[in-house]
Amino acid sequence: MAAVLLIEDDDRIRLSLALALEDEGYTVRSGATAEEGLEEQRREPADTVLVDLMLPGIDGFECIRELRRTDDVPIIVVSARDDTHDVVAALEAGADDYVIKPVAIKELTARLRALRRRARPAPATLATLVFGDLEIRPQAGEVSRGGRPVPVTRTEFRLLCELANHPGQVLSRQQLLERVWEYDYGDERLVDVHIGRLRQKIEEDSSAPRHLITVRGLGYKLQR
Amino acid sequence: MKRPGLRTRVTAGFSVAAMVVAVAMALLSYQLTEQFLLEEREDAAKRATYYDARIVRAGLAADNPDFTNVLKPLDTGGKRLAMLRFGGDFYGRTSIDDGVTDSFPPSLIRMVEGGQPAVQRLHIDSRPALVIGIPMGAGVSFYMVDYLDELDTSLTVLGLVLTLVAVLMTATGAGLGWYAARYVVRPLTSMVNAANEIAAGDFTTRLDPSAEPDLARLTSSFNEMVDQLSQRLERDRRFAADVSHELRSPLQTLAAAASVLTRRKADLDPRTAAAAGLVAEEVVRFQTLVTDLLELARSDQPPDLTPVNVADLARQVCRARGVPTGIVDVDHGTNPIWQIDRRRFQQILANLLDNAERHGGGPLTVRIGQRDGIRFLDVDDEGPGVSPPNRGTIFDRFVRGRSSNARGDSDGTGLGLALVAQHVSAHGGRVHVMDRPGGGARFRIELPEQRR
């Protein structure tokens, strides 16, 4: 059974979300602070982490960064804050998805399922995809640049594979949201921030990308 | 009538003042010059005439003098006319035109005849002239007519010059006034620019208080006003954020708890299940209401514009609602890529489609087009339409239409169309409702043509 770690300082929200998710068949572990949550994840890693942003002590952003240091576990932010600024900052810190309270349990479980599916390797190609100095091995779930392995999260990897499977072809943000996040329609900031994070890792100069190109008004493409 | 602008009024004031001064100066100059010239001319004429009179007197002293011969040695030139009067008749060197002597006033003649020299200015055949009469004794008097043509010409020229000077002075005054007004208005212009920037949402704009020392008070009050305004806005924003957080948190608990209840409905007795169902439904409604209210509170913020394919966006929104994407139609030759705030436009489309679903028997067409510099997006439905008196109020908050769906309940928040109106106006456009040709309502969003 999938295990979810819930880091949320509001006791009632923590309790009710735990009840609802358990009803949906998840094993729920929880922490009332980032410190507790991180400790819990070290002790017994969960498959997905749900994290609030406003936490006493270490805040949610720092908590995400801390988790990302050692782990590529999928992270969903569950926050009452809906400022673009907060959303982007949380995604840049390394979160895979962002939902705004109050979120319906159906919606939350749909996103959890999508994230878990994403954790599996992309089915399309088995062969190694080469883009200049960039090598993507879909089967092994590995990316390397100039022979050195590049650590990417599962969402970043799926995004990269999706673009790599259509070399030189422009994919719109919505197409990427549908194929990578499995959203009917959703927040395009997810795509933009993940593209930014990928560029940091696979481009020599992320401000002047050579492989991962923005096509204004249309979307993104990966080229050799 | 529209009151003329400050600059126009200042310019007009300066022109009028300059004109009054110029005309007064010109009139005074003319008068003084005219008087001075006339006196000079008169003196010169008198001196010449007295000199001539001496020659004539010497001629008359001879025995049996002939008047014509007496006048002959006088150097009169073309502008002077010498004559003698004796026994009521005038004698000149040549025959004398009656018109000349007739215009001599009788008082002058009487005076000279009475032994008094006299001078008179008059017009002969509308030529200005000076008549000088000197008694010679023994009933003879000497008259000299001196035409003043050249003086008149001088005065005409003077008048013209002075008029020209007056006109130039008036023009200079107007120019000065225009410049002064511009100079005075300049700090106001910078204030207008600042106010525009602030209205556009830039609350960091301030006026430089050292730029115009004379307007220091105005500048400082302006800056103070902006400070207070931005503080208040910041306070409101923080309040909205706090309210948002404080409302969202308990709603999250409610939503999660309600989902547990709903999932376990089968385990509950019918009364509890019915109550749990109500709680779950209302939680959803409350959730939408809070989200819409918070959205509405923030909807005056400037939109985050990016190029978006509106047709694709409309199709996505349709798909998410189970509405066939084939209803989205783009007019031939219309560029569907608009500079818009994607999130807000998504909400606009979603709310219009929901509205059509709820009150209009379902959306029929979503049409994107452009005409006469206006980009528009129509959402048509097959409902009863909106009666003209309701067309304005339908976009107000908490106005609910009669539900047309089968269940007959009204689960809208009454904020959907208000949000549409707010979002559209944040984009600089407008939304209105009209009759669809063939029945039903047509909601039309209009945005001005984008700058390229």
XYZ file of C-alpha atoms in Angstrom:
676
model
C 0.000 0.000 0.000
C 1.265 3.479 -0.880
C 2.575 5.466 2.034
C 2.046 9.205 2.274
C 3.914 11.532 4.579
C 1.797 14.497 5.647
C 3.654 17.520 7.037
C 1.009 19.920 8.351
C 1.002 22.008 11.513
C -2.794 22.402 11.813
C -3.902 19.452 13.977
C -7.424 19.307 12.596
C -6.342 19.420 8.967
C -3.703 16.786 9.638
C -6.216 14.533 11.360
C -8.986 14.953 8.773
C -6.654 14.519 5.791
C -5.191 11.414 7.411
C -8.684 9.988 7.933
C -9.745 10.732 4.380
C -6.546 9.418 2.761
C -6.631 6.273 4.872
C -10.185 5.757 3.665
C -8.802 5.965 0.126
C -6.361 3.222 0.949
C -3.190 5.118 1.727
C -0.921 4.536 4.676
C -0.517 7.950 6.267
C 2.412 9.052 8.372
C 2.484 12.597 9.638
C 4.546 15.307 11.199
C 3.378 18.571 12.775
C 6.633 20.356 11.936
C 9.188 20.154 9.144
C 11.690 18.733 11.612
C 9.319 15.924 12.612
C 8.463 15.236 8.992
C 12.093 15.062 7.858
C 12.906 12.727 10.736
C 9.950 10.536 9.822
C 11.076 10.374 6.177
C 14.595 9.389 7.243
C 13.255 6.670 9.516
C 10.779 5.185 7.093
C 10.627 6.777 3.616
C 7.118 7.410 2.236
C 6.217 7.180 -1.470
C 4.864 10.712 -1.610
C 5.186 13.749 0.638
C 2.406 16.292 1.181
C 3.755 19.481 2.715
C 2.245 22.736 3.964
C 4.221 25.932 3.387
C 3.559 27.809 6.599
C 5.178 25.713 9.276
C 6.644 26.706 12.621
C 10.444 26.515 12.714
C 11.776 25.368 9.339
C 9.229 26.522 6.738
C 7.827 24.493 3.893
C 10.203 25.854 1.242
C 13.247 24.899 3.301
C 11.665 21.547 4.108
C 11.279 20.811 0.376
C 14.897 21.770 -0.295
C 16.011 19.558 2.591
C 14.018 16.599 1.244
C 15.415 17.149 -2.260
C 18.988 17.054 -0.983
C 18.785 13.316 -0.472
C 15.618 12.153 -2.133
C 13.713 12.270 -5.411
C 10.446 11.424 -3.622
C 7.434 13.129 -5.256
C 6.389 16.196 -3.287
C 2.996 17.902 -3.445
C 2.556 21.255 -1.731
C -0.804 21.615 0.007
C -1.055 25.264 0.949
C -3.611 27.995 1.620
C -1.233 30.424 -0.074
C -2.050 31.011 -3.715
C 0.267 33.888 -4.557
C 2.114 33.236 -7.793
C 5.228 34.123 -5.864
C 4.691 31.308 -3.325
C 3.697 28.768 -5.957
C 6.777 29.459 -8.047
C 9.088 29.519 -5.020
C 7.780 26.154 -3.808
C 8.152 24.582 -7.258
C 11.616 26.035 -7.633
C 12.553 24.573 -4.269
C 11.801 21.191 -5.829
C 8.103 20.393 -5.388
C 6.456 18.352 -8.149
C 2.969 19.739 -7.779
C 1.023 22.379 -5.932
C -2.573 22.334 -4.713
C -4.400 25.097 -2.910
C -6.504 24.486 0.158
C -9.266 23.569 0.344
C -8.558 20.700 -2.006
C -11.154 18.002 -2.588
C -9.969 14.552 -1.582
C -10.832 13.245 -5.056
C -8.570 15.840 -6.587
C -5.768 15.121 -4.166
C -5.897 11.351 -4.724
C -6.005 11.884 -8.498
C -2.787 13.846 -8.269
C -1.211 11.285 -5.975
C -2.020 8.549 -8.476
C -0.647 10.580 -11.360
C 2.574 11.170 -9.470
C 2.962 7.483 -8.729
C 2.446 6.593 -12.361
C 5.055 9.135 -13.273
C 7.485 7.332 -10.993
C 7.508 4.452 -13.464
C 9.823 4.742 -16.487
C 8.460 6.359 -19.620
C 7.245 3.626 -21.923
C 7.949 5.084 -25.345
C 11.568 4.294 -26.171
C 14.076 1.826 -24.859
C 17.063 3.117 -26.773
C 19.385 5.776 -25.430
C 18.415 9.231 -26.693
C 21.319 11.515 -27.529
C 21.067 15.301 -27.730
C 24.580 16.608 -28.273
C 26.449 16.076 -25.036
C 23.204 14.979 -23.407
C 22.308 11.291 -23.035
C 18.936 10.061 -21.814
C 18.383 6.391 -20.972
C 14.633 6.009 -20.471
C 14.841 2.400 -19.347
C 17.415 3.052 -16.639
C 15.870 6.401 -15.701
C 19.233 8.112 -16.087
C 20.446 11.335 -17.613
C 24.067 12.253 -18.208
C 25.836 15.261 -19.616
C 29.306 14.863 -21.054
C 29.452 11.389 -19.505
C 28.689 12.637 -15.984
C 25.357 11.585 -14.465
C 22.843 14.385 -13.821
C 20.493 13.893 -10.857
C 16.881 14.675 -11.848
C 13.573 14.137 -10.051
C 11.016 11.751 -11.485
C 8.848 14.554 -12.765
C 11.823 16.259 -14.390
C 12.811 12.967 -15.955
C 9.339 12.353 -17.377
C 9.253 15.880 -18.734
C 12.646 15.418 -20.377
C 11.633 12.036 -21.867
C 8.420 13.500 -23.238
C 10.366 16.251 -25.028
C 13.116 13.823 -26.083
C 10.569 11.512 -27.691
C 9.620 14.378 -30.009
C 13.009 15.804 -30.975
C 12.811 19.286 -32.459
C 9.032 19.314 -32.164
C 7.283 22.015 -30.176
C 5.080 20.748 -27.329
C 2.672 23.210 -25.761
C 2.529 23.685 -22.024
C -0.922 22.126 -22.032
C 0.314 19.063 -23.913
C 3.116 18.689 -21.394
C 0.687 19.118 -18.500
C -1.530 16.426 -19.962
C 1.252 13.990 -20.739
C 3.542 14.513 -17.763
C 1.194 15.624 -14.996
C -1.901 13.964 -16.484
C -4.027 17.077 -15.988
C -6.992 17.899 -18.181
C -6.044 21.471 -17.690
C -3.898 22.946 -15.056
C -1.416 25.486 -13.963
C 1.179 26.178 -16.631
C 3.546 27.490 -14.008
C 4.226 23.845 -13.166
C 5.697 23.364 -16.626
C 7.629 26.631 -16.669
C 9.273 26.056 -13.301
C 10.145 22.452 -14.094
C 11.662 23.514 -17.416
C 13.702 26.077 -15.488
C 14.871 23.429 -13.045
C 15.808 21.093 -15.893
C 17.793 23.806 -17.617
C 19.793 24.364 -14.451
C 20.807 20.727 -14.602
C 21.259 19.930 -18.287
C 22.310 23.203 -19.866
C 25.802 24.652 -19.693
C 24.321 28.148 -19.382
C 20.697 27.989 -18.264
C 20.091 31.617 -19.309
C 21.134 30.788 -22.892
C 19.812 27.241 -23.389
C 21.038 25.218 -26.367
C 18.895 22.112 -26.035
C 15.741 23.054 -24.145
C 14.292 25.929 -26.131
C 11.296 28.176 -25.389
C 9.156 28.866 -28.464
C 7.339 32.056 -27.573
C 3.572 31.729 -27.451
C 3.723 28.026 -28.343
C 5.689 25.942 -25.867
C 8.985 24.114 -25.576
C 11.156 21.852 -27.680
C 14.274 19.792 -27.148
C 16.885 19.985 -29.886
C 20.315 18.573 -30.495
C -19.517 74.818 -22.654
C -16.117 73.436 -21.911
C -13.967 75.725 -19.799
C -10.756 76.555 -21.650
C -7.577 75.030 -20.264
C -5.200 76.753 -17.898
C -2.611 77.182 -20.598
C -5.115 78.764 -22.963
C -6.307 81.118 -20.259
C -2.829 82.187 -19.203
C -1.847 82.714 -22.831
C -5.003 84.756 -23.473
C -4.383 86.838 -20.329
C -0.852 87.625 -21.366
C -1.978 88.532 -24.901
C -4.722 90.870 -23.698
C -2.406 92.606 -21.228
C 0.286 93.003 -23.877
C -2.270 94.307 -26.339
C -3.686 96.904 -23.926
C -0.214 98.179 -23.076
C 0.836 98.195 -26.718
C -2.257 100.057 -27.910
C -2.024 102.615 -25.105
C 1.654 103.199 -25.859
C 0.988 103.475 -29.556
C -1.855 105.951 -29.119
C 0.142 108.102 -26.728
C 3.215 108.025 -28.969
C 1.128 108.958 -31.959
C -0.528 111.852 -30.176
C 2.690 113.254 -28.795
C 4.550 112.872 -32.070
C 1.705 114.349 -34.060
C 1.496 117.360 -31.761
C 5.251 117.887 -31.772
C 5.537 117.583 -35.542
C 2.624 119.900 -36.121
C 4.035 122.535 -33.827
C 7.432 122.298 -35.496
C 5.856 122.496 -38.895
C 3.695 125.414 -37.895
C 6.659 127.294 -36.505
C 8.628 126.703 -39.663
C 5.691 127.774 -41.810
C 5.162 130.918 -39.770
C 8.827 131.862 -39.941
C 8.844 131.414 -43.692
C 5.656 133.383 -44.092
C 6.951 136.295 -41.986
C 10.044 136.380 -44.152
C 7.886 136.378 -47.258
C 5.679 139.071 -45.714
C 8.706 141.357 -45.440
C 9.392 140.973 -49.177
C 5.750 141.578 -50.031
C 5.648 144.665 -47.760
C 8.716 146.022 -49.574
C 6.958 145.394 -52.907
C 3.775 147.125 -51.735
C 5.772 150.178 -50.642
C 6.516 150.950 -54.316
C 4.247 153.330 -56.194
C 1.216 151.831 -57.789
C 2.111 148.241 -56.997
C 0.869 145.332 -59.069
C -0.176 142.515 -56.741
C 0.972 139.841 -59.135
C 4.407 141.370 -59.488
C 4.670 141.881 -55.765
C 4.152 138.170 -55.182
C 6.496 137.129 -57.955
C 9.830 137.147 -56.116
C 8.540 134.796 -53.449
C 10.067 131.355 -53.445
C 6.945 129.358 -52.726
C 7.664 126.015 -54.374
C 4.837 123.662 -55.220
C 3.378 123.327 -51.762
C 2.820 126.894 -50.855
C 0.351 129.341 -52.277
C 0.824 133.070 -51.611
C -1.948 135.621 -52.155
C -3.039 139.108 -51.267
C -6.473 140.307 -50.311
C -7.684 143.700 -50.993
C -11.216 144.998 -51.004
C -12.761 141.589 -50.506
C -10.858 139.966 -53.408
C -7.910 137.614 -53.478
C -5.019 138.143 -55.828
C -2.378 135.544 -56.519
C 0.473 135.113 -58.910
C -1.814 133.181 -61.142
C -5.556 133.004 -60.997
C -6.775 131.610 -57.721
C -9.114 128.696 -57.429
C -12.245 129.809 -55.602
C -12.309 126.507 -53.766
C -9.143 127.478 -51.944
C -10.229 130.848 -50.692
C -13.781 129.756 -49.991
C -12.532 127.326 -47.427
C -10.902 130.151 -45.452
C -13.046 130.571 -42.355
C -14.593 134.048 -42.110
C -13.351 134.411 -38.535
C -9.776 134.170 -39.827
C -10.361 136.812 -42.453
C -12.045 139.098 -39.952
C -9.207 138.727 -37.543
C -6.573 139.574 -40.141
C -8.617 142.410 -41.473
C -8.846 143.697 -37.918
C -5.050 143.980 -37.923
C -4.237 140.703 -36.150
C -2.001 138.005 -37.713
C -3.692 134.607 -37.573
C -2.956 130.937 -38.190
C -5.495 128.248 -38.963
C -5.266 124.584 -39.799
C -7.856 123.324 -42.238
C -8.601 120.978 -45.106
C -8.708 122.292 -48.627
C -10.155 119.816 -51.071
C -9.494 117.307 -48.311
C -5.800 118.187 -48.352
C -4.503 119.236 -44.940
C -3.157 122.743 -45.019
C -2.090 125.641 -42.883
C -3.335 129.144 -43.632
C -1.393 132.064 -42.257
C -2.759 135.583 -42.593
C -0.715 138.733 -41.952
C -2.172 142.277 -42.226
C -0.092 144.555 -44.470
C -1.873 147.815 -43.649
C -3.893 150.020 -45.989
C -6.584 147.320 -46.298
C -4.192 144.792 -47.757
C -3.574 141.447 -46.110
C -1.082 138.718 -47.073
C -2.150 135.122 -46.998
C -0.029 132.007 -47.305
C -1.535 128.554 -47.785
C 0.942 125.832 -46.832
C -0.062 122.306 -47.707
C 0.829 119.678 -45.092
C 0.781 116.617 -47.374
C 4.236 115.446 -46.365
C 3.393 115.746 -42.672
C 0.261 113.731 -43.222
C 2.280 111.035 -44.987
C 4.758 110.968 -42.104
C 1.929 110.556 -39.641
C 0.378 107.775 -41.690
C 3.699 105.958 -41.767
C 4.089 106.536 -38.050
C 0.607 105.176 -37.440
C 1.366 102.072 -39.484
C 4.650 101.500 -37.680
C 2.987 101.911 -34.302
C 0.187 99.516 -35.269
C 2.758 96.980 -36.377
C 4.650 97.418 -33.105
C 1.407 96.909 -31.163
C 0.649 93.722 -33.072
C 4.173 92.432 -32.520
C 3.957 93.238 -28.811
C 0.669 91.395 -28.526
C 2.153 88.391 -30.275
C 5.188 88.517 -28.017
C 2.848 88.678 -25.031
C 0.992 85.629 -26.267
C 4.277 83.797 -26.778
C 5.451 84.735 -23.313
C 2.125 83.658 -21.845
C 2.297 80.318 -23.635
C 5.834 79.751 -22.424
C 5.019 80.845 -18.879
C 1.950 78.619 -18.812
C 3.990 75.723 -20.033
C 6.574 76.413 -17.401
C 3.923 76.655 -14.694
C 2.073 73.594 -15.941
C 5.213 71.466 -16.219
C 5.243 70.295 -12.585
C 1.545 69.539 -12.998
C 2.372 67.458 -16.048
C 4.851 65.417 -14.043
C 2.155 65.057 -11.393
C -0.298 63.824 -14.005
C 2.253 61.296 -15.229
C 2.879 60.133 -11.677
C -0.853 59.806 -11.032
C -1.230 57.761 -14.209
C 1.561 55.435 -13.170
C -0.045 55.005 -9.779
C -3.432 54.340 -11.332
C -1.749 51.691 -13.471
C -0.633 49.989 -10.266
C 2.893 51.253 -9.679
C 2.795 52.402 -6.080
C 6.494 53.096 -5.904
C 6.041 56.261 -7.956
C 6.817 59.462 -6.040
C 7.363 63.073 -7.055
C 10.762 64.651 -6.474
C 10.094 67.313 -3.794
C 13.285 69.233 -4.679
C 12.334 69.591 -8.350
C 9.893 72.489 -7.825
C 10.517 74.376 -4.570
C 7.416 76.530 -5.122
C 5.233 73.447 -5.291
C 6.895 71.708 -2.356
C 3.664 71.551 -0.377
C 1.682 70.123 -3.236
C 4.426 67.600 -3.939
C 4.658 66.499 -0.335
C 0.880 66.152 0.044
C 0.782 64.186 -3.173
C 3.513 61.851 -1.977
C 1.843 61.532 1.408
C -1.421 60.636 -0.286
C 0.295 57.947 -2.345
C 2.027 56.630 0.781
C -1.268 56.332 2.607
C -2.957 54.818 -0.396
C -0.296 52.176 -0.845
C -0.286 51.478 2.895
C -4.011 51.007 2.863
C -3.813 48.778 -0.182
C -1.055 46.780 1.454
C -3.186 46.474 4.591
C -6.152 45.351 2.521
C -4.000 42.900 0.649
C -2.620 41.455 3.870
C -6.119 41.305 5.323
C -7.375 39.477 2.258
C -4.444 37.080 2.495
C -5.134 36.495 6.205
C -8.843 36.039 5.603
C -8.000 33.725 2.769
C -5.774 31.595 4.974
C -8.162 31.624 7.932
C -11.073 30.559 5.733
C -9.230 28.006 3.674
C -7.783 26.085 6.601
C -11.056 25.101 8.319
C -12.574 24.449 4.898
C -9.824 21.942 4.228
C -10.720 20.117 7.446
C -14.398 20.222 6.489
C -13.735 18.976 2.961
C -11.629 16.060 4.186
C -14.060 15.146 6.948
C -17.036 15.403 4.585
C -15.298 13.066 2.159
C -14.931 10.487 4.944
C -18.657 10.827 5.692
C -19.598 10.513 2.019
C -17.421 7.461 1.566
C -19.028 5.745 4.541
C -22.573 6.721 3.636
C -23.594 3.082 3.370
C -22.648 2.452 7.011
C -24.832 5.315 8.258
C -28.508 5.181 9.144
C -30.649 7.029 6.586
C -31.163 10.197 8.661
C -27.451 10.583 9.401
C -26.639 9.807 5.782
C -29.027 12.508 4.591
C -27.494 15.029 6.991
C -23.980 13.984 5.955
C -24.986 14.432 2.310
C -26.174 17.959 3.011
C -22.962 18.803 4.856
C -20.859 17.473 1.994
C -22.835 19.422 -0.635
C -22.744 22.637 1.314
C -19.040 22.288 1.967
C -18.470 22.158 -1.771
C -20.668 25.210 -2.297
C -18.988 27.076 0.527
C -15.638 26.205 -0.945
C -16.593 27.651 -4.333
C -18.045 30.728 -2.673
C -14.888 31.421 -0.686
C -12.670 30.849 -3.708
C -14.815 33.157 -5.851
C -14.982 35.859 -3.176
C -11.236 35.837 -2.675
C -10.747 35.909 -6.420
C -13.148 38.828 -6.719
C -11.314 40.718 -3.970
C -8.097 40.437 -5.954
C -9.500 40.853 -9.420
C -8.474 44.512 -9.765
C -4.827 43.536 -9.797
C -3.111 43.987 -13.144
C -3.331 40.862 -15.287
C -0.277 38.737 -15.981
C -0.282 38.905 -19.793
C 1.191 36.131 -21.929
C 0.411 35.017 -25.479
C -2.335 32.380 -25.261
C -4.243 30.537 -27.970
C -7.776 31.358 -26.857
C -9.343 28.677 -29.042
C -7.160 25.977 -27.472
C -7.911 27.340 -24.026
C -11.644 27.291 -24.753
C -11.401 23.687 -25.957
C -9.581 22.669 -22.788
C -12.194 24.312 -20.611
C -14.912 22.550 -22.628
C -13.174 19.199 -22.297
C -12.833 19.627 -18.534
C -16.605 20.198 -18.364
C -17.583 17.374 -20.667
C -18.761 19.853 -23.298
C -17.897 18.829 -26.889
C -14.876 20.804 -28.096
C -16.466 21.121 -31.542
C -18.537 24.076 -30.353
C -15.401 26.242 -30.359
C -15.241 28.156 -33.613
C -12.680 30.662 -34.856
C -13.751 33.194 -37.503
C -11.827 32.969 -40.742
C -8.732 35.159 -40.661
C -8.816 35.715 -36.914
C -5.606 35.289 -34.974
C -6.601 33.284 -31.880
C -3.373 34.102 -30.025
C -4.205 36.860 -27.561
C -2.135 38.583 -24.914
C -4.104 37.636 -21.815
C -3.860 36.385 -18.263
C -4.280 32.668 -18.840
C -5.559 31.752 -15.389
C -8.157 34.501 -15.358
C -9.311 33.832 -18.904
C -9.690 30.198 -18.041
C -11.969 31.284 -15.230
C -13.891 33.643 -17.517
C -14.544 30.811 -19.964
C -15.363 28.326 -17.220
C -17.846 30.695 -15.594
C -19.537 31.555 -18.895
C -19.834 27.880 -19.819
C -21.154 27.047 -16.331
C -23.629 29.876 -16.649
C -24.819 28.565 -20.015
C -25.062 25.077 -18.543
C -26.980 26.234 -15.495
C -29.327 28.837 -16.969
C -29.163 28.533 -20.747
C -29.738 24.876 -21.446
C -26.076 24.304 -22.236
C -23.545 26.175 -24.360
C -24.181 26.102 -28.100
C -21.221 27.873 -29.641
C -18.046 29.569 -28.487
C -16.990 31.907 -31.248
C -13.744 33.849 -31.475
C -13.392 36.670 -33.939
C -12.361 40.223 -34.565
C -13.995 43.178 -36.197
C -13.316 46.936 -36.363
C -10.305 46.801 -34.080
C -12.154 44.762 -31.466
C -11.434 41.150 -30.569
C -14.468 39.313 -29.320
C -15.453 35.989 -27.855
C -19.109 34.913 -27.860
C -20.650 32.218 -25.730
C -24.111 31.344 -27.107
C -26.761 29.269 -25.376
C -30.209 27.962 -26.149
C -31.934 29.224 -23.025
C -34.709 31.760 -22.620
C -32.271 34.659 -23.052
C -31.832 37.600 -20.707
C -34.552 40.234 -20.641
C -33.290 43.773 -21.341
C -33.865 45.095 -17.779
C -31.699 42.299 -16.367
C -28.851 42.780 -18.799
C -27.047 45.311 -16.633
C -27.636 43.736 -13.241
C -26.782 40.215 -14.318
C -23.099 41.059 -13.831
C -23.626 42.311 -10.259
C -22.538 40.268 -7.273
C -24.879 37.730 -5.751
C -27.413 38.020 -8.555
C -28.756 34.558 -9.319
C -30.786 33.627 -12.317
C -33.530 31.049 -12.301
C -31.983 27.663 -12.734
C -33.005 25.852 -15.874
C -31.541 22.459 -15.163
C -33.626 19.468 -14.253
C -32.931 19.521 -10.563
C -34.208 23.058 -10.339
C -31.796 23.960 -7.552
C -29.490 26.924 -7.739
C -26.045 25.798 -6.743
C -24.247 28.814 -8.162
C -22.589 31.304 -5.881
C -23.993 34.337 -7.672
C -20.446 35.500 -8.226
C -19.596 33.807 -11.500
C -20.638 36.562 -13.906
C -19.397 39.273 -11.530
C -15.985 37.638 -11.707
C -16.229 37.480 -15.481
C -16.957 41.211 -15.615
C -14.093 42.012 -13.232
C -11.570 39.878 -15.070
C -12.575 41.270 -18.447
C -12.307 44.841 -17.245
C -8.873 44.054 -15.761
C -7.943 43.186 -19.362
C -9.237 46.578 -20.519
C -12.280 45.055 -22.158
C -15.985 44.715 -21.453
C -18.602 42.020 -21.351
C -22.256 42.291 -22.234
C -25.196 40.089 -22.985
C -27.488 40.273 -25.990
C -30.032 38.181 -27.820
C -28.637 35.429 -29.950
C -30.125 35.505 -33.451
C -32.524 32.591 -33.342
C -33.196 32.677 -29.612
C -31.119 32.259 -26.488
C -28.526 34.497 -24.969
C -25.164 35.575 -26.305
C -22.514 36.650 -23.821
C -19.895 38.698 -25.605
C -16.446 39.581 -24.314
C -14.759 42.409 -26.165
C -11.095 43.302 -25.880
C -9.441 46.171 -27.724
C -7.055 45.198 -30.525
C -3.669 44.441 -29.071
C -0.653 46.554 -29.850
C 1.896 44.709 -31.882
